[in-house]
Amino acid sequence: MGRSKDPCWDEFRDPVAKEGLIVLQSSCKHCAHSIPANTTKLKFHLAICAKFKAKMLQKMNSSKRNIEECVFELEAKKSKTAWYDSMNLNE
């Protein structure tokens, strides 16, 4: 049993042999840039890939928006509950 595959490989297509090159090459799923199939080089590419960064930023912003919406809904429920509690005539 070998080492588990680094998650950075999910962002690249399977390595293929390119004509005239000794090292297998993987292409980025975001910008199609061809990189030697080496985990360190793949990680370095992801650090500078503008399209990958844009996609990650978009995901972060949508997650943040979802969190903000949940907080807003929670606050609305709290205030509604407080309003009902204040209207309780049994006390």
PDB file as gemmi writes it, atoms N, CA and C in Angstrom:
CRYST1    1.000    1.000    1.000  90.00  90.00  90.00 P 1                      
ATOM      1  N   MET A   1       0.850  -1.180   0.000  1.00  0.00           N  
ATOM      2  CA  MET A   1       0.000   0.000   0.000  1.00  0.00           C  
ATOM      3  C   MET A   1       0.892   1.238   0.000  1.00  0.00           C  
ATOM      4  N   GLY A   2       0.640   2.129  -0.946  1.00  0.00           N  
ATOM      5  CA  GLY A   2       1.463   3.318  -1.078  1.00  0.00           C  
ATOM      6  C   GLY A   2       0.897   4.526  -0.346  1.00  0.00           C  
ATOM      7  N   ARG A   3       1.549   5.608  -0.526  1.00  0.00           N  
ATOM      8  CA  ARG A   3       1.129   6.872   0.067  1.00  0.00           C  
ATOM      9  C   ARG A   3      -0.146   7.350  -0.617  1.00  0.00           C  
ATOM     10  N   SER A   4      -0.991   8.056   0.133  1.00  0.00           N  
ATOM     11  CA  SER A   4      -2.230   8.561  -0.477  1.00  0.00           C  
ATOM     12  C   SER A   4      -1.905   9.704  -1.439  1.00  0.00           C  
ATOM     13  N   LYS A   5      -2.729   9.842  -2.442  1.00  0.00           N  
ATOM     14  CA  LYS A   5      -2.532  10.846  -3.480  1.00  0.00           C  
ATOM     15  C   LYS A   5      -2.818  12.237  -2.933  1.00  0.00           C  
ATOM     16  N   ASP A   6      -1.958  13.177  -3.228  1.00  0.00           N  
ATOM     17  CA  ASP A   6      -2.148  14.555  -2.775  1.00  0.00           C  
ATOM     18  C   ASP A   6      -3.384  15.155  -3.441  1.00  0.00           C  
ATOM     19  N   PRO A   7      -4.182  15.920  -2.697  1.00  0.00           N  
ATOM     20  CA  PRO A   7      -5.398  16.518  -3.268  1.00  0.00           C  
ATOM     21  C   PRO A   7      -5.137  17.460  -4.450  1.00  0.00           C  
ATOM     22  N   CYS A   8      -3.932  17.977  -4.575  1.00  0.00           N  
ATOM     23  CA  CYS A   8      -3.646  18.884  -5.698  1.00  0.00           C  
ATOM     24  C   CYS A   8      -3.824  18.175  -7.041  1.00  0.00           C  
ATOM     25  N   TRP A   9      -3.680  16.847  -7.057  1.00  0.00           N  
ATOM     26  CA  TRP A   9      -3.838  16.097  -8.306  1.00  0.00           C  
ATOM     27  C   TRP A   9      -5.257  16.176  -8.845  1.00  0.00           C  
ATOM     28  N   ASP A  10      -6.227  16.492  -7.997  1.00  0.00           N  
ATOM     29  CA  ASP A  10      -7.621  16.614  -8.457  1.00  0.00           C  
ATOM     30  C   ASP A  10      -7.808  17.782  -9.419  1.00  0.00           C  
ATOM     31  N   GLU A  11      -6.888  18.732  -9.381  1.00  0.00           N  
ATOM     32  CA  GLU A  11      -6.982  19.929 -10.223  1.00  0.00           C  
ATOM     33  C   GLU A  11      -6.285  19.753 -11.570  1.00  0.00           C  
ATOM     34  N   PHE A  12      -5.747  18.559 -11.841  1.00  0.00           N  
ATOM     35  CA  PHE A  12      -5.003  18.295 -13.076  1.00  0.00           C  
ATOM     36  C   PHE A  12      -5.522  17.046 -13.763  1.00  0.00           C  
ATOM     37  N   ARG A  13      -5.355  17.016 -15.093  1.00  0.00           N  
ATOM     38  CA  ARG A  13      -5.723  15.829 -15.860  1.00  0.00           C  
ATOM     39  C   ARG A  13      -4.646  14.761 -15.661  1.00  0.00           C  
ATOM     40  N   ASP A  14      -4.985  13.511 -15.942  1.00  0.00           N  
ATOM     41  CA  ASP A  14      -4.026  12.417 -15.774  1.00  0.00           C  
ATOM     42  C   ASP A  14      -2.756  12.674 -16.591  1.00  0.00           C  
ATOM     43  N   PRO A  15      -1.603  12.322 -16.011  1.00  0.00           N  
ATOM     44  CA  PRO A  15      -0.327  12.539 -16.718  1.00  0.00           C  
ATOM     45  C   PRO A  15      -0.245  11.738 -18.014  1.00  0.00           C  
ATOM     46  N   VAL A  16       0.330  12.354 -19.008  1.00  0.00           N  
ATOM     47  CA  VAL A  16       0.537  11.685 -20.300  1.00  0.00           C  
ATOM     48  C   VAL A  16       1.964  11.953 -20.781  1.00  0.00           C  
ATOM     49  N   ALA A  17       2.448  11.053 -21.622  1.00  0.00           N  
ATOM     50  CA  ALA A  17       3.769  11.234 -22.220  1.00  0.00           C  
ATOM     51  C   ALA A  17       3.634  12.166 -23.423  1.00  0.00           C  
ATOM     52  N   LYS A  18       4.429  13.203 -23.443  1.00  0.00           N  
ATOM     53  CA  LYS A  18       4.421  14.138 -24.582  1.00  0.00           C  
ATOM     54  C   LYS A  18       5.611  13.827 -25.479  1.00  0.00           C  
ATOM     55  N   GLU A  19       5.411  13.948 -26.758  1.00  0.00           N  
ATOM     56  CA  GLU A  19       6.471  13.646 -27.712  1.00  0.00           C  
ATOM     57  C   GLU A  19       7.665  14.575 -27.497  1.00  0.00           C  
ATOM     58  N   GLY A  20       8.835  13.979 -27.422  1.00  0.00           N  
ATOM     59  CA  GLY A  20      10.062  14.757 -27.258  1.00  0.00           C  
ATOM     60  C   GLY A  20      10.405  15.056 -25.803  1.00  0.00           C  
ATOM     61  N   LEU A  21       9.524  14.705 -24.862  1.00  0.00           N  
ATOM     62  CA  LEU A  21       9.797  14.956 -23.442  1.00  0.00           C  
ATOM     63  C   LEU A  21       9.957  13.640 -22.699  1.00  0.00           C  
ATOM     64  N   ILE A  22      10.872  13.600 -21.761  1.00  0.00           N  
ATOM     65  CA  ILE A  22      11.115  12.395 -20.981  1.00  0.00           C  
ATOM     66  C   ILE A  22      10.112  12.293 -19.833  1.00  0.00           C  
ATOM     67  N   VAL A  23       9.785  13.419 -19.215  1.00  0.00           N  
ATOM     68  CA  VAL A  23       8.922  13.462 -18.033  1.00  0.00           C  
ATOM     69  C   VAL A  23       7.449  13.505 -18.455  1.00  0.00           C  
ATOM     70  N   LEU A  24       6.596  12.758 -17.731  1.00  0.00           N  
ATOM     71  CA  LEU A  24       5.161  12.822 -17.982  1.00  0.00           C  
ATOM     72  C   LEU A  24       4.653  14.229 -17.683  1.00  0.00           C  
ATOM     73  N   GLN A  25       3.651  14.662 -18.425  1.00  0.00           N  
ATOM     74  CA  GLN A  25       3.090  16.002 -18.264  1.00  0.00           C  
ATOM     75  C   GLN A  25       1.620  15.905 -17.848  1.00  0.00           C  
ATOM     76  N   SER A  26       1.210  16.793 -16.971  1.00  0.00           N  
ATOM     77  CA  SER A  26      -0.202  16.920 -16.588  1.00  0.00           C  
ATOM     78  C   SER A  26      -0.658  18.309 -16.998  1.00  0.00           C  
ATOM     79  N   SER A  27      -1.917  18.424 -17.395  1.00  0.00           N  
ATOM     80  CA  SER A  27      -2.403  19.764 -17.747  1.00  0.00           C  
ATOM     81  C   SER A  27      -3.413  20.227 -16.701  1.00  0.00           C  
ATOM     82  N   CYS A  28      -3.344  21.493 -16.410  1.00  0.00           N  
ATOM     83  CA  CYS A  28      -4.221  22.119 -15.421  1.00  0.00           C  
ATOM     84  C   CYS A  28      -5.655  22.112 -15.964  1.00  0.00           C  
ATOM     85  N   LYS A  29      -6.606  21.715 -15.127  1.00  0.00           N  
ATOM     86  CA  LYS A  29      -8.013  21.688 -15.535  1.00  0.00           C  
ATOM     87  C   LYS A  29      -8.584  23.100 -15.665  1.00  0.00           C  
ATOM     88  N   HIS A  30      -7.891  24.084 -15.125  1.00  0.00           N  
ATOM     89  CA  HIS A  30      -8.411  25.457 -15.112  1.00  0.00           C  
ATOM     90  C   HIS A  30      -7.884  26.285 -16.277  1.00  0.00           C  
ATOM     91  N   CYS A  31      -6.571  26.179 -16.543  1.00  0.00           N  
ATOM     92  CA  CYS A  31      -5.994  27.018 -17.601  1.00  0.00           C  
ATOM     93  C   CYS A  31      -5.367  26.211 -18.734  1.00  0.00           C  
ATOM     94  N   ALA A  32      -5.353  24.888 -18.608  1.00  0.00           N  
ATOM     95  CA  ALA A  32      -4.818  23.970 -19.622  1.00  0.00           C  
ATOM     96  C   ALA A  32      -3.303  24.056 -19.787  1.00  0.00           C  
ATOM     97  N   HIS A  33      -2.618  24.724 -18.866  1.00  0.00           N  
ATOM     98  CA  HIS A  33      -1.155  24.798 -18.911  1.00  0.00           C  
ATOM     99  C   HIS A  33      -0.589  23.411 -18.634  1.00  0.00           C  
ATOM    100  N   SER A  34       0.444  23.012 -19.377  1.00  0.00           N  
ATOM    101  CA  SER A  34       1.062  21.699 -19.221  1.00  0.00           C  
ATOM    102  C   SER A  34       2.241  21.813 -18.254  1.00  0.00           C  
ATOM    103  N   ILE A  35       2.265  20.924 -17.241  1.00  0.00           N  
ATOM    104  CA  ILE A  35       3.264  20.973 -16.179  1.00  0.00           C  
ATOM    105  C   ILE A  35       3.834  19.572 -15.990  1.00  0.00           C  
ATOM    106  N   PRO A  36       5.134  19.462 -15.666  1.00  0.00           N  
ATOM    107  CA  PRO A  36       5.669  18.134 -15.349  1.00  0.00           C  
ATOM    108  C   PRO A  36       4.869  17.503 -14.203  1.00  0.00           C  
ATOM    109  N   ALA A  37       4.560  16.226 -14.338  1.00  0.00           N  
ATOM    110  CA  ALA A  37       3.716  15.525 -13.363  1.00  0.00           C  
ATOM    111  C   ALA A  37       4.515  15.239 -12.094  1.00  0.00           C  
ATOM    112  N   ASN A  38       4.684  16.282 -11.303  1.00  0.00           N  
ATOM    113  CA  ASN A  38       5.432  16.231 -10.060  1.00  0.00           C  
ATOM    114  C   ASN A  38       4.629  17.038  -9.047  1.00  0.00           C  
ATOM    115  N   THR A  39       4.326  16.454  -7.908  1.00  0.00           N  
ATOM    116  CA  THR A  39       3.443  17.102  -6.933  1.00  0.00           C  
ATOM    117  C   THR A  39       3.915  18.505  -6.562  1.00  0.00           C  
ATOM    118  N   THR A  40       5.202  18.679  -6.349  1.00  0.00           N  
ATOM    119  CA  THR A  40       5.730  19.998  -5.977  1.00  0.00           C  
ATOM    120  C   THR A  40       5.465  21.021  -7.079  1.00  0.00           C  
ATOM    121  N   LYS A  41       5.708  20.627  -8.326  1.00  0.00           N  
ATOM    122  CA  LYS A  41       5.485  21.545  -9.443  1.00  0.00           C  
ATOM    123  C   LYS A  41       3.991  21.837  -9.637  1.00  0.00           C  
ATOM    124  N   LEU A  42       3.151  20.826  -9.413  1.00  0.00           N  
ATOM    125  CA  LEU A  42       1.709  21.036  -9.533  1.00  0.00           C  
ATOM    126  C   LEU A  42       1.221  22.027  -8.472  1.00  0.00           C  
ATOM    127  N   LYS A  43       1.692  21.872  -7.246  1.00  0.00           N  
ATOM    128  CA  LYS A  43       1.312  22.796  -6.172  1.00  0.00           C  
ATOM    129  C   LYS A  43       1.789  24.213  -6.472  1.00  0.00           C  
ATOM    130  N   PHE A  44       3.022  24.321  -7.006  1.00  0.00           N  
ATOM    131  CA  PHE A  44       3.539  25.638  -7.355  1.00  0.00           C  
ATOM    132  C   PHE A  44       2.667  26.280  -8.435  1.00  0.00           C  
ATOM    133  N   HIS A  45       2.265  25.481  -9.422  1.00  0.00           N  
ATOM    134  CA  HIS A  45       1.410  26.023 -10.479  1.00  0.00           C  
ATOM    135  C   HIS A  45       0.085  26.526  -9.906  1.00  0.00           C  
ATOM    136  N   LEU A  46      -0.525  25.754  -9.018  1.00  0.00           N  
ATOM    137  CA  LEU A  46      -1.806  26.181  -8.425  1.00  0.00           C  
ATOM    138  C   LEU A  46      -1.650  27.490  -7.663  1.00  0.00           C  
ATOM    139  N   ALA A  47      -0.471  27.707  -7.086  1.00  0.00           N  
ATOM    140  CA  ALA A  47      -0.227  28.945  -6.339  1.00  0.00           C  
ATOM    141  C   ALA A  47      -0.184  30.166  -7.254  1.00  0.00           C  
ATOM    142  N   ILE A  48       0.134  29.955  -8.540  1.00  0.00           N  
ATOM    143  CA  ILE A  48       0.228  31.093  -9.458  1.00  0.00           C  
ATOM    144  C   ILE A  48      -0.850  31.101 -10.541  1.00  0.00           C  
ATOM    145  N   CYS A  49      -1.673  30.071 -10.606  1.00  0.00           N  
ATOM    146  CA  CYS A  49      -2.702  29.960 -11.645  1.00  0.00           C  
ATOM    147  C   CYS A  49      -3.845  30.943 -11.360  1.00  0.00           C  
ATOM    148  N   ALA A  50      -4.001  31.943 -12.197  1.00  0.00           N  
ATOM    149  CA  ALA A  50      -5.018  32.981 -11.994  1.00  0.00           C  
ATOM    150  C   ALA A  50      -6.430  32.406 -12.069  1.00  0.00           C  
ATOM    151  N   LYS A  51      -6.666  31.478 -12.984  1.00  0.00           N  
ATOM    152  CA  LYS A  51      -8.010  30.913 -13.128  1.00  0.00           C  
ATOM    153  C   LYS A  51      -8.383  30.056 -11.915  1.00  0.00           C  
ATOM    154  N   PHE A  52      -7.404  29.318 -11.374  1.00  0.00           N  
ATOM    155  CA  PHE A  52      -7.661  28.523 -10.168  1.00  0.00           C  
ATOM    156  C   PHE A  52      -7.953  29.447  -8.988  1.00  0.00           C  
ATOM    157  N   LYS A  53      -7.157  30.511  -8.852  1.00  0.00           N  
ATOM    158  CA  LYS A  53      -7.368  31.468  -7.760  1.00  0.00           C  
ATOM    159  C   LYS A  53      -8.752  32.105  -7.864  1.00  0.00           C  
ATOM    160  N   ALA A  54      -9.151  32.471  -9.073  1.00  0.00           N  
ATOM    161  CA  ALA A  54     -10.464  33.096  -9.268  1.00  0.00           C  
ATOM    162  C   ALA A  54     -11.584  32.143  -8.873  1.00  0.00           C  
ATOM    163  N   LYS A  55     -11.445  30.880  -9.234  1.00  0.00           N  
ATOM    164  CA  LYS A  55     -12.469  29.894  -8.889  1.00  0.00           C  
ATOM    165  C   LYS A  55     -12.535  29.691  -7.371  1.00  0.00           C  
ATOM    166  N   MET A  56     -11.372  29.618  -6.728  1.00  0.00           N  
ATOM    167  CA  MET A  56     -11.344  29.446  -5.268  1.00  0.00           C  
ATOM    168  C   MET A  56     -11.932  30.670  -4.565  1.00  0.00           C  
ATOM    169  N   LEU A  57     -11.627  31.847  -5.069  1.00  0.00           N  
ATOM    170  CA  LEU A  57     -12.165  33.081  -4.491  1.00  0.00           C  
ATOM    171  C   LEU A  57     -13.680  33.125  -4.639  1.00  0.00           C  
ATOM    172  N   GLN A  58     -14.169  32.701  -5.792  1.00  0.00           N  
ATOM    173  CA  GLN A  58     -15.612  32.658  -6.027  1.00  0.00           C  
ATOM    174  C   GLN A  58     -16.276  31.676  -5.058  1.00  0.00           C  
ATOM    175  N   LYS A  59     -15.655  30.512  -4.849  1.00  0.00           N  
ATOM    176  CA  LYS A  59     -16.194  29.537  -3.900  1.00  0.00           C  
ATOM    177  C   LYS A  59     -16.211  30.110  -2.490  1.00  0.00           C  
ATOM    178  N   MET A  60     -15.121  30.794  -2.118  1.00  0.00           N  
ATOM    179  CA  MET A  60     -15.046  31.376  -0.776  1.00  0.00           C  
ATOM    180  C   MET A  60     -16.119  32.436  -0.596  1.00  0.00           C  
ATOM    181  N   ASN A  61     -16.311  33.273  -1.604  1.00  0.00           N  
ATOM    182  CA  ASN A  61     -17.310  34.336  -1.511  1.00  0.00           C  
ATOM    183  C   ASN A  61     -18.718  33.764  -1.432  1.00  0.00           C  
ATOM    184  N   SER A  62     -18.998  32.710  -2.197  1.00  0.00           N  
ATOM    185  CA  SER A  62     -20.334  32.125  -2.135  1.00  0.00           C  
ATOM    186  C   SER A  62     -20.540  31.442  -0.792  1.00  0.00           C  
ATOM    187  N   SER A  63     -19.501  30.828  -0.240  1.00  0.00           N  
ATOM    188  CA  SER A  63     -19.614  30.219   1.086  1.00  0.00           C  
ATOM    189  C   SER A  63     -19.845  31.298   2.128  1.00  0.00           C  
ATOM    190  N   LYS A  64     -19.113  32.410   2.002  1.00  0.00           N  
ATOM    191  CA  LYS A  64     -19.268  33.511   2.946  1.00  0.00           C  
ATOM    192  C   LYS A  64     -20.690  34.065   2.873  1.00  0.00           C  
ATOM    193  N   ARG A  65     -21.200  34.198   1.649  1.00  0.00           N  
ATOM    194  CA  ARG A  65     -22.552  34.710   1.465  1.00  0.00           C  
ATOM    195  C   ARG A  65     -23.550  33.759   2.125  1.00  0.00           C  
ATOM    196  N   ASN A  66     -23.351  32.469   1.942  1.00  0.00           N  
ATOM    197  CA  ASN A  66     -24.250  31.492   2.545  1.00  0.00           C  
ATOM    198  C   ASN A  66     -24.202  31.571   4.067  1.00  0.00           C  
ATOM    199  N   ILE A  67     -23.014  31.753   4.614  1.00  0.00           N  
ATOM    200  CA  ILE A  67     -22.869  31.877   6.062  1.00  0.00           C  
ATOM    201  C   ILE A  67     -23.581  33.135   6.548  1.00  0.00           C  
ATOM    202  N   GLU A  68     -23.391  34.241   5.823  1.00  0.00           N  
ATOM    203  CA  GLU A  68     -24.048  35.494   6.207  1.00  0.00           C  
ATOM    204  C   GLU A  68     -25.567  35.355   6.143  1.00  0.00           C  
ATOM    205  N   GLU A  69     -26.081  34.659   5.127  1.00  0.00           N  
ATOM    206  CA  GLU A  69     -27.525  34.447   5.018  1.00  0.00           C  
ATOM    207  C   GLU A  69     -28.035  33.609   6.190  1.00  0.00           C  
ATOM    208  N   CYS A  70     -27.279  32.586   6.573  1.00  0.00           N  
ATOM    209  CA  CYS A  70     -27.678  31.739   7.707  1.00  0.00           C  
ATOM    210  C   CYS A  70     -27.699  32.553   8.994  1.00  0.00           C  
ATOM    211  N   VAL A  71     -26.679  33.393   9.181  1.00  0.00           N  
ATOM    212  CA  VAL A  71     -26.628  34.238  10.386  1.00  0.00           C  
ATOM    213  C   VAL A  71     -27.812  35.185  10.393  1.00  0.00           C  
ATOM    214  N   PHE A  72     -28.128  35.783   9.239  1.00  0.00           N  
ATOM    215  CA  PHE A  72     -29.264  36.700   9.155  1.00  0.00           C  
ATOM    216  C   PHE A  72     -30.561  35.985   9.514  1.00  0.00           C  
ATOM    217  N   GLU A  73     -30.749  34.775   8.964  1.00  0.00           N  
ATOM    218  CA  GLU A  73     -31.959  34.003   9.256  1.00  0.00           C  
ATOM    219  C   GLU A  73     -32.032  33.642  10.736  1.00  0.00           C  
ATOM    220  N   LEU A  74     -30.897  33.280  11.310  1.00  0.00           N  
ATOM    221  CA  LEU A  74     -30.858  32.931  12.730  1.00  0.00           C  
ATOM    222  C   LEU A  74     -31.229  34.142  13.586  1.00  0.00           C  
ATOM    223  N   GLU A  75     -30.673  35.301  13.234  1.00  0.00           N  
ATOM    224  CA  GLU A  75     -30.985  36.524  13.980  1.00  0.00           C  
ATOM    225  C   GLU A  75     -32.469  36.870  13.837  1.00  0.00           C  
ATOM    226  N   ALA A  76     -33.019  36.671  12.645  1.00  0.00           N  
ATOM    227  CA  ALA A  76     -34.441  36.951  12.426  1.00  0.00           C  
ATOM    228  C   ALA A  76     -35.303  36.024  13.280  1.00  0.00           C  
ATOM    229  N   LYS A  77     -34.911  34.758  13.350  1.00  0.00           N  
ATOM    230  CA  LYS A  77     -35.659  33.803  14.173  1.00  0.00           C  
ATOM    231  C   LYS A  77     -35.571  34.173  15.646  1.00  0.00           C  
ATOM    232  N   LYS A  78     -34.380  34.607  16.076  1.00  0.00           N  
ATOM    233  CA  LYS A  78     -34.206  35.007  17.471  1.00  0.00           C  
ATOM    234  C   LYS A  78     -35.095  36.196  17.802  1.00  0.00           C  
ATOM    235  N   SER A  79     -35.103  37.192  16.915  1.00  0.00           N  
ATOM    236  CA  SER A  79     -35.901  38.383  17.197  1.00  0.00           C  
ATOM    237  C   SER A  79     -37.395  38.054  17.150  1.00  0.00           C  
ATOM    238  N   LYS A  80     -37.784  37.150  16.249  1.00  0.00           N  
ATOM    239  CA  LYS A  80     -39.186  36.737  16.169  1.00  0.00           C  
ATOM    240  C   LYS A  80     -39.582  36.003  17.456  1.00  0.00           C  
ATOM    241  N   THR A  81     -38.702  35.126  17.931  1.00  0.00           N  
ATOM    242  CA  THR A  81     -38.952  34.399  19.176  1.00  0.00           C  
ATOM    243  C   THR A  81     -39.048  35.376  20.338  1.00  0.00           C  
ATOM    244  N   ALA A  82     -38.157  36.354  20.366  1.00  0.00           N  
ATOM    245  CA  ALA A  82     -38.178  37.359  21.436  1.00  0.00           C  
ATOM    246  C   ALA A  82     -39.484  38.151  21.382  1.00  0.00           C  
ATOM    247  N   TRP A  83     -39.940  38.467  20.172  1.00  0.00           N  
ATOM    248  CA  TRP A  83     -41.194  39.207  20.034  1.00  0.00           C  
ATOM    249  C   TRP A  83     -42.356  38.378  20.563  1.00  0.00           C  
ATOM    250  N   TYR A  84     -42.397  37.081  20.184  1.00  0.00           N  
ATOM    251  CA  TYR A  84     -43.454  36.200  20.692  1.00  0.00           C  
ATOM    252  C   TYR A  84     -43.392  36.085  22.217  1.00  0.00           C  
ATOM    253  N   ASP A  85     -42.175  35.969  22.735  1.00  0.00           N  
ATOM    254  CA  ASP A  85     -42.008  35.878  24.191  1.00  0.00           C  
ATOM    255  C   ASP A  85     -42.504  37.145  24.866  1.00  0.00           C  
ATOM    256  N   SER A  86     -42.260  38.281  24.273  1.00  0.00           N  
ATOM    257  CA  SER A  86     -42.704  39.545  24.884  1.00  0.00           C  
ATOM    258  C   SER A  86     -44.223  39.682  24.830  1.00  0.00           C  
ATOM    259  N   MET A  87     -44.855  39.017  23.875  1.00  0.00           N  
ATOM    260  CA  MET A  87     -46.310  39.096  23.726  1.00  0.00           C  
ATOM    261  C   MET A  87     -47.037  38.024  24.548  1.00  0.00           C  
ATOM    262  N   ASN A  88     -46.257  37.214  25.262  1.00  0.00           N  
ATOM    263  CA  ASN A  88     -46.860  36.137  26.036  1.00  0.00           C  
ATOM    264  C   ASN A  88     -47.743  36.729  27.137  1.00  0.00           C  
ATOM    265  N   LEU A  89     -49.014  36.498  27.077  1.00  0.00           N  
ATOM    266  CA  LEU A  89     -49.971  37.096  28.015  1.00  0.00           C  
ATOM    267  C   LEU A  89     -50.173  36.248  29.270  1.00  0.00           C  
ATOM    268  N   ASN A  90     -49.582  35.082  29.294  1.00  0.00           N  
ATOM    269  CA  ASN A  90     -49.750  34.191  30.444  1.00  0.00           C  
ATOM    270  C   ASN A  90     -48.928  34.629  31.660  1.00  0.00           C  
ATOM    271  N   GLU A  91     -48.002  35.484  31.466  1.00  0.00           N  
ATOM    272  CA  GLU A  91     -47.139  35.874  32.591  1.00  0.00           C  
ATOM    273  C   GLU A  91     -47.738  36.991  33.384  1.00  0.00           C  
TER     274      GLU A  91                                                      
END                                                                             
